Amino acid sequence: MAGEMPFEAPLVEMRKKIEELQQFGAEKGIDFSEEIARLEDRYRQLEEEVYSNLSPSQKMHLARHHQRPTSLDLIGLIFTDFVELHGDRMFGDDLAVVGGLAKLNGVPVTVVGQQRGKDTKDNIARFFGSPHPEGFRKALRLMHQANKFGRPIITLIDTKGAYPGSTAEERGQSEAIARNLKEMALLRVPVICVVIGEGGSGGALALGVGNRVLMLENSIYSAISPNGAASILWKDASKADQAAEAMKITAKDLLEMEVIEEIVPEPRGGAHRSYEETASAIKEALIRSLEDLSALTADELLEQRYAKFRKIGKFADK
Amino acid sequence: MFKDLFQKKRKYATIPSERVGQGRSDEAGERPKREIPEGLMNKCPKCGSIQYSKELEKNFKVCSNCGYHMRLNAMERIRYTVDEDSFTEFDENLESLDPLEFPGYASKLDQQKLKSGLKEAVVTGQGLIGGFPAVLAVMSFDFFTGSMGSVVGEKITRAIEVATEKDLPLIIFSTSGGARMQESILSLMQMAKTSAALARFHERGGLYISVITDPTTGGVSASFAMLGDIIIAEPGAIFGFAGRIVIEQTIRQKLPDDFQTAEFNLQHGQLDLVSHRKDLKATLSKLLDLHGVKGGTAIGG
């Protein structure tokens, strides 16, 4: 196993024990197969215990795992014939957002998503997946293009949030996000959004106004990052775990609140354990969702999307 | 720096002190916490100069010394903007719940109600401005730093829908620290909800004037505040997506004093115009008239 999380320590420990026993047996020529089988059983049990009861903060750490598949990793596995398109035609090409044309099960679609880096250098070039206004504008340009040619739109959401820097502010970060929210509400093609990692704040939502919103099992989605909430509420960003528990950020929570429509299962231990398994689960869900939405006319798609967001909110009318 | 001089001066000023127990929690506010004491005299939170409350009121709560536009409660704003006795409030009974059972949220809501005299961070309704009818939504920073939860999103959406149905112009005065994090994802989704309602309103040809007041940040600035056909800001109003402190931490540089002010945003093409509070009502009337809104008394033809 690589890239273990702290909560996986008991598993790592046990795996080590099994391996030691195997090695010892091989060296001394003693048959431990019965003991090993028992330990393997116990290991599977423990695995079930650890992974079926992940806390929100543990999921948050999985969602942020440095080996978690990124948009480009998944695009390559979910779609065929991907042609990446660049630029917002106004300022530049924000590498924190990727997008282009591809085929989903033979059907041409437009796909856009936030893109984290794979290593430090890549992360710097991609602003750790936090888009500038030009990133949101690039995404919108591609979505408008899809709208013109009647292609369904798939968005992959994975960002800590919009880039919080002075250059982003000067170029209209608020305007770029706001415009995406408004324009996505008017798209006359099916829009399916999948939160694949971290859905952080307005920067995530700017790609998130879809007819269907799906979340990977261990992904998170919130108005403010648990770190940000902790630093505001308790003046202590290190209490992020505590904030994560209170904020209802998991896929399960959001499904219960009817903010999302579906949870896409991840391989045991998280999406980073198998990119292929993760991609094929997303692909299956996308094909199914798209089939459902294809039955709707453009007007019905608009109406359905409006109704979906219109009903969100809990309040008292006294 | 001049600022330091004023800071020093502040120490000698004696004012009727009602500061204790009025603590306002500017969670996401950009400015230092300073209270304006109620009573005979008022102190400018920016330059510290003391002025008679009556004088200040006549001046629309703009400091006569430095021009600072003090933050207004929604009811004060309505009084300054809408023709007398012409305002009818919508949905005044909509109140927040605690859907996430977030620690401390319920009691904090009660505090905010007492502090602001409002039930939530926005007041919506219909009224006349210089005789021109309009649907209004007015946010109030003194209720939970104007943060947007389910109620703010719902009331604004309903106001937009009324404007759409009645074919009336829409004016929203924004001020907000951003998302109501105690409602987390439900709060975030209000950005999409209000923006989608505005999309429909715009498709129907409705006129929406957004007025940005100090401060407007986060989820509100990145949704309805920036979706106006015309966007006006009050002088000096801080307006942007991310807060100054977060940005300084990101870029590891000190930002200029005017960063994210209305004037800064005007210079960067993010606003149509900056209007002094005393001119704001006339500006709005004029714009309504220029859009052929029926009614109007103030403007000659």
XYZ file of C-alpha atoms in Angstrom:
619
model
C 0.000 0.000 0.000
C 1.186 3.466 -0.736
C 0.064 6.828 0.570
C -1.555 5.481 3.728
C -3.691 7.730 5.860
C -3.255 7.909 9.644
C -6.495 6.023 10.201
C -5.143 3.165 8.124
C -2.326 2.530 10.618
C -3.907 -0.621 12.145
C -4.183 -2.102 8.640
C -0.599 -1.269 7.808
C 0.512 -2.834 11.084
C -1.357 -6.032 10.428
C -0.155 -6.292 6.842
C 3.367 -5.980 8.154
C 2.774 -8.797 10.633
C 1.447 -11.073 7.915
C 4.423 -10.359 5.715
C 6.862 -10.957 8.559
C 5.263 -14.282 9.310
C 5.398 -15.283 5.654
C 9.043 -14.334 5.496
C 9.894 -16.091 8.740
C 8.131 -19.230 7.565
C 9.963 -19.184 4.262
C 13.334 -18.705 5.952
C 12.876 -21.434 8.535
C 10.886 -23.753 6.300
C 7.910 -23.783 8.667
C 4.346 -23.909 7.358
C 2.336 -21.004 8.799
C -0.383 -21.126 6.154
C -3.177 -21.699 8.675
C -2.094 -18.762 10.828
C -1.659 -16.607 7.769
C -5.109 -17.460 6.477
C -6.550 -16.573 9.875
C -4.700 -13.280 9.867
C -5.869 -12.534 6.316
C -9.437 -13.106 7.472
C -8.908 -10.807 10.399
C -7.336 -8.260 8.033
C -10.383 -8.237 5.783
C -12.603 -7.779 8.818
C -10.516 -4.895 10.041
C -10.549 -3.372 6.566
C -14.337 -3.543 6.546
C -14.428 -1.854 9.964
C -12.053 0.931 8.985
C -13.480 1.755 5.562
C -17.172 1.363 6.200
C -17.136 3.827 9.069
C -15.039 6.687 7.753
C -15.699 9.911 9.613
C -16.266 13.164 7.694
C -12.764 14.356 8.511
C -11.257 11.067 7.336
C -13.175 11.449 4.087
C -11.882 14.999 3.837
C -8.332 13.661 4.014
C -9.109 11.047 1.364
C -10.672 13.728 -0.866
C -7.420 15.685 -0.562
C -5.137 12.669 -0.968
C -2.178 13.642 -3.119
C -2.537 10.471 -5.178
C -6.266 10.927 -5.760
C -7.083 10.886 -9.488
C -7.370 14.345 -11.027
C -9.719 15.493 -13.772
C -7.201 14.680 -16.515
C -6.552 11.211 -15.028
C -10.255 10.462 -15.105
C -10.968 12.105 -18.462
C -8.438 9.762 -20.053
C -10.183 6.737 -18.593
C -13.854 7.715 -18.852
C -13.860 9.211 -22.353
C -12.321 8.484 -25.737
C -11.057 10.861 -28.426
C -10.393 13.700 -25.959
C -9.273 16.916 -27.646
C -8.189 19.522 -25.108
C -9.153 23.122 -25.899
C -7.522 26.136 -24.335
C -8.061 29.721 -23.339
C -10.823 32.164 -22.493
C -10.283 34.377 -25.597
C -9.970 37.375 -23.294
C -6.927 37.121 -21.095
C -5.177 33.787 -20.998
C -5.241 30.059 -20.505
C -5.782 29.124 -16.878
C -4.306 25.665 -16.355
C -6.361 25.233 -13.172
C -9.251 24.459 -15.519
C -9.065 21.885 -18.291
C -11.658 21.112 -20.901
C -12.435 20.020 -24.386
C -14.324 17.612 -26.565
C -14.545 13.887 -26.059
C -16.797 10.909 -26.580
C -18.705 9.258 -23.779
C -19.632 5.782 -24.891
C -19.464 7.014 -28.495
C -21.485 10.206 -27.894
C -19.681 13.549 -28.385
C -19.736 15.642 -25.214
C -17.972 18.671 -23.783
C -16.042 18.021 -20.603
C -14.568 20.635 -18.245
C -13.046 20.359 -14.807
C -10.718 21.940 -12.306
C -7.252 20.440 -12.469
C -4.887 19.999 -9.539
C -1.217 19.413 -10.256
C 0.410 15.995 -10.083
C 3.586 17.303 -8.446
C 4.895 20.562 -7.015
C 5.928 22.039 -10.339
C 2.651 21.079 -11.974
C 0.762 22.382 -8.950
C 2.426 25.765 -9.210
C 1.534 26.005 -12.902
C -2.048 25.043 -12.106
C -2.398 27.176 -8.960
C -3.172 23.995 -6.988
C -6.426 23.693 -8.921
C -7.756 27.092 -7.838
C -9.010 28.953 -10.914
C -8.588 32.609 -11.768
C -11.427 34.424 -13.580
C -9.940 33.323 -16.909
C -10.383 29.700 -15.815
C -14.079 30.165 -15.136
C -14.421 32.108 -18.391
C -12.678 29.343 -20.299
C -15.096 26.829 -18.794
C -18.043 29.027 -19.752
C -16.735 29.485 -23.278
C -16.570 25.721 -23.718
C -20.028 25.275 -22.217
C -21.486 27.885 -24.573
C -19.795 26.061 -27.434
C -21.448 22.826 -26.312
C -24.766 24.628 -26.101
C -24.424 25.847 -29.678
C -23.679 22.387 -31.038
C -26.177 20.595 -28.825
C -23.572 18.557 -26.963
C -24.185 17.384 -23.394
C -21.841 18.871 -20.805
C -19.972 16.946 -18.135
C -18.142 18.884 -15.420
C -15.656 17.418 -12.972
C -15.377 19.397 -9.743
C -12.169 19.324 -7.753
C -10.947 22.538 -6.161
C -10.229 24.020 -2.789
C -11.879 27.160 -4.143
C -11.391 30.063 -6.492
C -7.862 31.498 -6.374
C -7.753 34.062 -3.541
C -5.181 36.454 -4.976
C -5.025 40.094 -5.972
C -4.685 39.340 -9.689
C -7.865 37.275 -9.581
C -9.704 40.090 -7.807
C -8.507 42.709 -10.274
C -9.761 40.686 -13.205
C -13.180 40.119 -11.667
C -13.264 36.858 -9.741
C -16.743 37.625 -8.422
C -18.070 38.513 -11.851
C -16.619 35.379 -13.438
C -18.205 33.068 -10.867
C -21.522 34.915 -10.858
C -21.722 34.843 -14.646
C -21.103 31.090 -14.727
C -23.914 30.509 -12.232
C -26.323 32.574 -14.293
C -25.276 31.223 -17.686
C -25.239 27.585 -16.578
C -28.859 28.035 -15.534
C -29.684 28.879 -19.173
C -27.884 26.025 -20.960
C -30.229 24.137 -23.261
C -28.304 20.849 -23.143
C -27.998 18.224 -20.399
C -25.448 19.215 -17.736
C -24.068 16.577 -15.385
C -21.614 17.548 -12.643
C -19.443 15.142 -10.683
C -17.594 16.172 -7.533
C -14.476 14.000 -7.731
C -12.426 15.425 -4.854
C -12.907 18.652 -3.018
C -15.874 20.873 -3.821
C -14.734 24.121 -2.287
C -17.081 27.070 -2.211
C -17.993 29.336 -5.137
C -15.035 28.092 -7.150
C -16.622 24.641 -7.195
C -20.183 25.828 -7.723
C -19.065 27.841 -10.769
C -18.949 24.469 -12.572
C -21.771 22.997 -10.545
C -25.132 24.188 -11.847
C -26.222 20.924 -13.449
C -29.355 18.899 -14.066
C -27.730 16.178 -12.018
C -24.979 16.537 -9.455
C -23.089 13.387 -8.510
C -20.410 12.917 -5.881
C -17.709 10.324 -5.506
C -18.189 8.456 -2.238
C -15.329 10.106 -0.375
C -15.492 13.535 -1.947
C -16.626 16.611 0.005
C -18.571 19.745 -0.915
C -19.039 22.821 1.261
C -19.564 26.585 1.356
C -16.215 27.189 2.973
C -13.331 24.811 3.538
C -13.341 23.187 6.971
C -9.980 24.916 7.555
C -11.472 28.299 6.746
C -14.509 27.668 8.924
C -12.297 26.605 11.827
C -10.162 29.705 11.591
C -13.228 31.966 11.567
C -15.216 30.134 14.215
C -12.473 29.155 16.610
C -9.583 31.275 15.328
C -7.707 28.034 14.750
C -7.342 26.500 11.290
C -5.908 23.321 12.797
C -9.383 22.487 14.087
C -10.416 21.626 10.513
C -11.270 18.065 11.530
C -13.697 19.367 14.113
C -15.261 21.732 11.572
C -15.531 18.919 9.028
C -17.648 16.934 11.482
C -20.046 19.851 12.082
C -20.412 21.084 8.520
C -22.093 18.092 6.825
C -19.739 17.966 3.889
C -19.874 14.317 2.822
C -21.665 12.813 -0.171
C -24.013 11.004 2.196
C -24.966 14.255 3.954
C -25.590 16.046 0.675
C -27.705 13.199 -0.682
C -29.824 13.339 2.474
C -30.239 17.098 2.056
C -31.233 16.523 -1.596
C -28.444 18.747 -2.862
C -27.035 15.905 -4.974
C -28.728 13.077 -6.830
C -26.300 10.202 -6.584
C -23.226 8.848 -4.823
C -20.686 7.131 -7.075
C -18.899 4.327 -5.204
C -15.119 4.344 -4.848
C -12.784 1.367 -4.607
C -12.198 0.187 -1.031
C -9.746 2.582 0.607
C -10.444 5.458 -1.763
C -10.268 6.505 -5.408
C -6.451 6.536 -5.370
C -6.408 2.740 -4.893
C -7.636 2.197 -8.451
C -8.067 4.903 -11.046
C -9.639 2.374 -13.425
C -12.304 1.242 -10.986
C -13.098 4.845 -10.060
C -13.354 5.903 -13.690
C -15.553 2.995 -14.684
C -17.965 3.708 -11.810
C -18.212 7.349 -12.904
C -18.616 6.327 -16.528
C -21.462 3.980 -15.704
C -23.235 6.690 -13.701
C -22.724 9.291 -16.440
C -24.095 7.056 -19.188
C -27.146 6.233 -17.077
C -27.779 9.904 -16.142
C -27.348 11.042 -19.704
C -29.827 8.459 -20.936
C -32.413 9.761 -18.467
C -31.809 13.391 -19.381
C -31.871 12.698 -23.117
C -35.586 12.060 -22.779
C -36.134 15.730 -21.855
C -36.591 18.624 -24.287
C -34.414 21.737 -23.952
C -37.237 23.569 -22.160
C -37.739 20.651 -19.809
C -34.010 20.566 -19.063
C -34.106 24.264 -18.135
C -37.176 23.760 -15.991
C -35.757 20.697 -14.255
C -32.465 22.448 -13.483
C -34.256 25.519 -12.164
C -36.542 23.447 -9.962
C -33.611 21.467 -8.604
C -31.839 24.555 -7.246
C -35.014 26.521 -6.494
C -36.103 24.091 -3.804
C -32.790 24.068 -1.872
C -32.954 25.772 1.509
C -34.485 25.101 4.921
C -36.433 27.831 6.720
C -39.517 28.582 8.779
C -42.434 30.644 7.488
C -44.053 31.707 10.739
C 1.337 58.078 8.077
C -1.736 60.244 8.578
C -3.627 57.285 9.873
C -1.297 56.969 12.821
C -1.896 60.587 13.734
C -5.615 59.992 13.866
C -5.138 56.856 15.885
C -3.245 58.798 18.532
C -5.812 61.534 18.600
C -8.466 58.976 19.313
C -7.079 58.413 22.783
C -7.990 61.921 23.938
C -11.525 61.875 22.674
C -14.189 61.469 25.333
C -17.483 60.144 24.159
C -20.573 58.847 25.905
C -19.596 55.243 26.230
C -22.194 52.627 25.431
C -19.700 50.405 23.818
C -19.675 47.672 26.380
C -22.084 44.853 25.688
C -22.768 45.932 22.140
C -20.031 43.760 20.728
C -20.632 43.159 17.094
C -18.952 40.177 15.591
C -17.549 41.146 12.257
C -16.662 37.603 11.326
C -15.769 38.364 7.782
C -15.683 42.153 8.023
C -12.642 43.930 6.746
C -12.577 46.878 9.094
C -11.533 47.039 12.716
C -14.302 46.618 15.260
C -15.419 49.996 16.534
C -18.804 50.818 17.854
C -20.838 53.876 17.009
C -22.448 54.900 20.257
C -26.113 55.752 20.079
C -27.063 59.062 21.569
C -26.231 62.679 21.130
C -22.826 62.301 19.581
C -21.363 59.898 17.073
C -17.841 58.955 16.268
C -16.678 58.138 12.774
C -15.280 54.593 12.763
C -12.792 55.606 10.104
C -11.316 58.978 11.109
C -12.519 59.119 14.695
C -14.008 62.594 14.425
C -16.992 63.321 16.663
C -20.198 64.732 15.254
C -23.753 65.387 16.385
C -26.066 62.481 15.630
C -28.635 64.828 14.146
C -26.069 66.308 11.779
C -24.914 62.846 10.809
C -28.469 61.736 10.126
C -28.992 64.757 7.858
C -25.850 63.743 6.051
C -27.187 60.195 5.424
C -24.680 58.814 7.939
C -21.737 59.944 5.881
C -18.878 61.417 7.920
C -18.650 65.157 7.228
C -14.947 65.045 7.949
C -13.608 62.124 5.888
C -16.604 61.115 3.748
C -16.783 57.617 5.204
C -20.090 55.976 4.373
C -21.164 54.293 7.579
C -22.850 50.919 7.417
C -26.620 51.128 7.466
C -29.242 48.880 8.918
C -31.697 47.671 6.238
C -34.477 49.844 7.690
C -32.300 52.968 7.592
C -31.424 52.210 3.999
C -35.051 51.819 3.051
C -35.834 55.132 4.787
C -33.091 56.883 2.789
C -34.099 55.284 -0.521
C -37.813 54.696 -0.748
C -40.496 57.418 -0.919
C -42.202 57.930 2.409
C -44.919 55.407 3.277
C -44.550 53.630 -0.054
C -42.775 50.471 1.123
C -44.593 47.170 1.461
C -42.506 44.382 2.898
C -42.539 40.832 1.480
C -42.060 37.618 3.417
C -41.344 39.351 6.711
C -41.977 36.128 8.599
C -39.346 33.983 6.967
C -36.877 32.892 9.629
C -33.813 30.710 9.756
C -33.793 27.200 11.123
C -30.739 25.275 12.213
C -30.802 22.577 9.533
C -27.310 21.251 10.221
C -27.689 21.468 14.007
C -24.512 23.471 13.926
C -22.961 24.132 17.351
C -24.017 27.553 18.637
C -26.030 28.589 15.564
C -29.473 28.752 17.159
C -28.369 30.982 20.025
C -26.350 33.183 17.717
C -29.425 33.740 15.557
C -31.304 34.993 18.613
C -28.476 37.404 19.437
C -28.451 38.767 15.914
C -32.178 39.442 16.008
C -31.810 41.454 19.198
C -28.809 43.340 17.916
C -30.248 44.370 14.543
C -33.977 44.445 15.237
C -34.402 42.303 12.112
C -35.456 38.710 11.611
C -32.829 38.024 8.965
C -30.039 39.688 7.003
C -32.253 40.923 4.182
C -35.480 42.908 3.960
C -37.430 42.627 0.704
C -40.457 44.454 -0.598
C -41.896 46.860 -3.088
C -41.824 50.630 -3.010
C -41.498 53.856 -4.945
C -38.222 55.610 -5.654
C -38.832 59.151 -6.820
C -42.254 57.893 -7.814
C -40.938 54.954 -9.828
C -42.079 51.525 -8.636
C -39.452 48.896 -7.937
C -38.939 45.621 -6.122
C -36.203 45.981 -3.522
C -33.984 43.684 -1.514
C -31.892 45.392 1.137
C -29.230 43.509 3.060
C -28.150 44.414 6.566
C -24.597 43.852 7.751
C -25.613 44.123 11.390
C -27.481 40.829 11.145
C -24.895 38.038 11.149
C -22.481 40.107 9.003
C -25.048 39.981 6.217
C -24.186 36.360 5.583
C -26.346 34.424 3.127
C -28.179 31.405 4.453
C -31.374 29.729 3.270
C -33.591 32.657 4.273
C -31.529 35.337 2.543
C -31.425 33.215 -0.624
C -35.124 32.422 -0.476
C -36.272 35.999 0.170
C -34.102 37.381 -2.610
C -35.253 34.666 -5.016
C -38.896 35.371 -4.181
C -38.319 39.098 -4.704
C -36.759 38.389 -8.107
C -39.718 36.195 -8.993
C -42.170 38.940 -8.011
C -40.262 41.442 -10.156
C -40.351 38.942 -13.024
C -44.092 38.306 -12.694
C -45.067 41.947 -12.223
C -42.603 43.177 -14.814
C -41.037 45.596 -12.310
C -37.452 46.793 -12.052
C -35.351 45.163 -9.355
C -32.893 46.905 -7.048
C -30.740 44.954 -4.614
C -28.555 46.656 -2.008
C -25.850 44.160 -1.107
C -23.668 43.948 1.948
C -22.364 40.639 3.153
C -19.445 38.813 4.676
C -20.274 35.846 2.422
C -21.742 32.434 3.081
C -23.560 31.559 6.315
C -21.160 28.737 7.103
C -23.478 27.381 9.795
C -25.702 26.307 6.901
C -22.725 25.163 4.798
C -23.840 23.598 1.522
C -27.393 24.973 1.778
C -25.858 28.421 2.013
C -23.601 27.842 -0.996
C -26.532 26.681 -3.102
C -28.331 30.000 -2.522
C -25.771 31.493 -4.921
C -27.007 29.174 -7.657
C -30.650 29.673 -6.705
C -30.575 33.480 -6.798
C -28.457 33.511 -9.970
C -30.816 31.117 -11.747
C -33.776 33.328 -10.796
C -31.890 36.355 -12.145
C -31.147 34.475 -15.356
C -34.897 34.120 -15.919
C -35.521 37.736 -14.957
C -32.893 38.925 -17.455
C -34.287 36.637 -20.183
C -37.635 38.377 -19.727
C -35.976 41.746 -20.224
C -36.156 42.899 -16.608
C -33.995 45.770 -15.361
C -31.798 44.922 -12.379
C -29.709 47.581 -10.668
C -27.235 46.223 -8.136
C -26.021 48.598 -5.437
C -22.909 47.450 -3.635
C -22.367 48.775 -0.130
C -19.611 48.263 2.400
C -18.609 45.466 2.628
C -19.744 42.975 -0.023
C -17.642 39.832 -0.284
C -17.770 36.079 -0.831
C -20.885 34.321 -2.015
C -22.956 37.456 -2.374
C -20.391 39.325 -4.452
C -19.951 36.209 -6.612
C -23.654 35.845 -7.322
C -26.452 38.413 -7.493
C -24.332 41.457 -6.580
C -22.371 41.105 -9.825
C -25.309 40.236 -12.076
C -26.834 43.691 -12.396
C -27.450 45.382 -15.733
C -26.006 48.340 -13.902
C -23.733 48.003 -10.893
C -23.332 50.983 -8.559
C -21.163 51.155 -5.461
C -20.960 53.610 -2.594
C -17.628 55.427 -2.194
C -15.035 53.436 -0.318
C -17.176 50.303 -0.187
C -15.035 47.190 0.077
C -16.080 44.738 -2.545
C -14.463 41.512 -3.730
C -14.573 37.740 -3.609
C -11.784 36.855 -1.184
C -11.026 38.822 1.963
C -7.945 40.990 2.303
C -6.326 38.821 4.984
C -6.718 35.639 2.966
C -5.242 37.323 -0.099
C -2.297 38.720 1.847
C -1.611 35.240 3.168
C -1.809 33.780 -0.342
C 0.480 36.215 -2.097
C 2.600 36.964 0.981
C 2.505 40.678 0.271
C 0.883 43.642 1.867
C -1.955 45.009 -0.266
C -2.393 48.715 -1.015
C -4.850 50.587 1.228
C -7.331 51.124 -1.597
C -7.407 47.434 -2.563
C -10.973 46.240 -3.264
C -12.506 49.661 -2.654
C -15.265 50.879 -4.959
C -12.774 53.236 -6.612
C -10.291 50.384 -7.143
C -13.020 48.235 -8.665
C -14.187 51.093 -10.869
C -10.661 51.446 -12.165
C -10.526 47.717 -12.892
C -13.756 47.759 -14.861
C -15.874 45.896 -12.326
C -18.430 48.654 -11.718
C -20.504 51.099 -13.720
C -20.321 53.978 -11.313
C -19.608 55.115 -7.780
C -22.333 57.231 -6.242
C -22.252 59.265 -3.027
C -25.063 58.250 -0.714
C -26.711 61.680 -0.891
C -26.987 61.328 -4.690
C -27.966 57.680 -4.746
C -31.730 58.084 -4.751
C -31.581 60.637 -7.563
C -29.235 58.362 -9.533
C -31.612 55.429 -9.142
C -34.644 57.537 -10.159
C -32.810 58.789 -13.197
C -31.812 55.295 -14.281
C -35.364 54.018 -13.801
C -36.625 56.921 -15.898
C -34.037 56.217 -18.613
C -35.382 52.678 -18.839
C -38.892 53.955 -19.438
C -40.239 52.790 -16.104
C -43.705 54.282 -15.710
C -44.351 56.658 -12.844
C -41.911 59.165 -11.464
C -42.206 62.590 -10.001
C -38.666 63.731 -9.532
C -37.499 63.794 -13.113
C -38.711 66.254 -15.689
C -39.049 65.030 -19.234
